[in-house]
Amino acid sequence: MSNDKYSKYEVIVGLEVHAQLSSNSKMYCGDSAEYGAAPNTQVSPLSLGHPGTLPVVNEKAIEYAVKIGLATKSEIREENQFARKNYFYADLPKGYQITQDKTPICTNGVVEFELENELKRVRLTRIHLEEDAGKSIHDIDPYFTLVDLNRAGVPLIEIVSEPDIRSGDEAMAYLNEVRKLVRHLEICDGNMEEGSMRCDANVSVRLKGTTAYNPRSEVKNMNSMRNVKRAIEFEFIRQIDALEAGEKLVQETRGFDAIKGITLSQRSKEHAHDYRYFPEPDLPPVIVTQQYIESIKAEMPKLPAELKYEYINKFGLPEYDARLISDDKATSNYYNAIVENTQNYKAASNWLLGPIKNHLNASGKDINEFELKPKAVVALIALIDEGKTNFSVASANIFPALLLSPEKTPFEIAQALNLIQNSDEDLIGGFVQQVLAAMPEKVAEYKAGKKGLLGLFVGEVMKLSKGKADPKVVNKLIAEALS
Ligand code: MN
């Protein structure tokens, strides 16, 4: 069987993620770090690497690195040195990047996530602070490469994992978890398409049951989770084919061609850079005290896993609801705002994951752009709980009308649309008697055991009430009349 040669092997993957920190200024100077400004407008002599300029560490970046360190259960280093990583490139004006070499701010962390109902743990080797390079633009001028140095010096964290990932799907789930974490912590917008999160994958293969590593390829600079998965799956096949053909694999850097779905060799180890790291002489070490770490800990937001636990154990939500709501920070914020004012936690989840999500999907909106304030959803839930309407009428009629007039209350809308349902037991009891009296054979069948007929009776009563009887009361009164 042709598949056999692949099933003997496993893929070994470690990921390096560069995440752009969402601070206002750059890593070592006060220039704006905002994305999208006109080229080369956010560049002081520091960003331009002029001789004699001196770097200063951005305190916000330290805070953000401590936050991700705490969220990943990392050890956080007290004495942080910075180092120069030397290389020449047109978008690197200083001729070196200021990064951390031997003293990364975080070490020995872990990222935990679920994949197909199994808990996976990917260990983190390190998380360090550094600065981004500028941007070379190759596709505007036909003859020249243009350089935009706005991005030069923007703060980054680099999150380096151990080679604990065993498939493209696992890599995607890991990246998704990292993105969830940085978004919940509000330290990075996690937008891979805009380059705020970029990923390098170290990929090798080996025979299952063996422990030695074969030479790995490092696939550089991918900007979508899907491409990371594709590159890993491509490398798995390519490397096995090479080994099975008796070729020798070499450690090399490769690029991923997203259109062709293949990786291409860029340079092998013989041509690897020697970065000549040495301690940055212009920056004193940054001391991160235990007291400082405690103060950050005190203001940490709840993380997705904690939120999910709380939704299940405090609010009694099913696992499915809890996961969907806790996955996204804005969604969980919205949910938390609803349940501050209602005890009907499941109804809040039903609204959020049902009509609200459908509406947002259909209109291409984000929950942050949702027309209704959480208190409007609270009012919808109350209207149903008070028996003035039911979920199907509220979601099909009141909710869409409310979206058009968000300044009105659900009750006002229900009244205006003549949708307030009736819970008057005398009135509904009269309808019940009328319906049952008109169908003596069905009543007899019901009493003989054909319990499915209940729906028919309910339907008839609802019809008589012109859809305005409270279904709960209808059900109750029919059950009583037939018992
Ligand atoms: Mn780096």
PDB file of N, CA, C and O and ligand atoms in Angstrom, residues 18 128 130 158, ligand 1:
ATOM      1  N   HIS A  18       5.566  35.506  16.344  1.00  0.00           N
ATOM      2  CA  HIS A  18       5.851  36.912  16.627  1.00  0.00           C
ATOM      3  C   HIS A  18       4.517  37.643  16.763  1.00  0.00           C
ATOM      4  O   HIS A  18       3.713  37.620  15.835  1.00  0.00           O
ATOM      5  N   HIS A 128      10.276  36.141  24.519  1.00  0.00           N
ATOM      6  CA  HIS A 128      11.160  37.284  24.722  1.00  0.00           C
ATOM      7  C   HIS A 128      10.642  38.529  24.014  1.00  0.00           C
ATOM      8  O   HIS A 128       9.761  38.457  23.159  1.00  0.00           O
ATOM      9  N   GLU A 130      11.292  41.973  21.741  1.00  0.00           N
ATOM     10  CA  GLU A 130      12.173  42.509  20.703  1.00  0.00           C
ATOM     11  C   GLU A 130      11.436  43.572  19.893  1.00  0.00           C
ATOM     12  O   GLU A 130      10.311  43.938  20.211  1.00  0.00           O
ATOM     13  N   GLU A 158       8.163  37.339  21.034  1.00  0.00           N
ATOM     14  CA  GLU A 158       8.329  36.111  20.265  1.00  0.00           C
ATOM     15  C   GLU A 158       8.074  34.945  21.210  1.00  0.00           C
ATOM     16  O   GLU A 158       8.743  34.807  22.237  1.00  0.00           O
TER      17      GLU A 158
HETATM   18 MN    MN B   1      12.365  37.141  16.445  1.00  0.00          MN
END
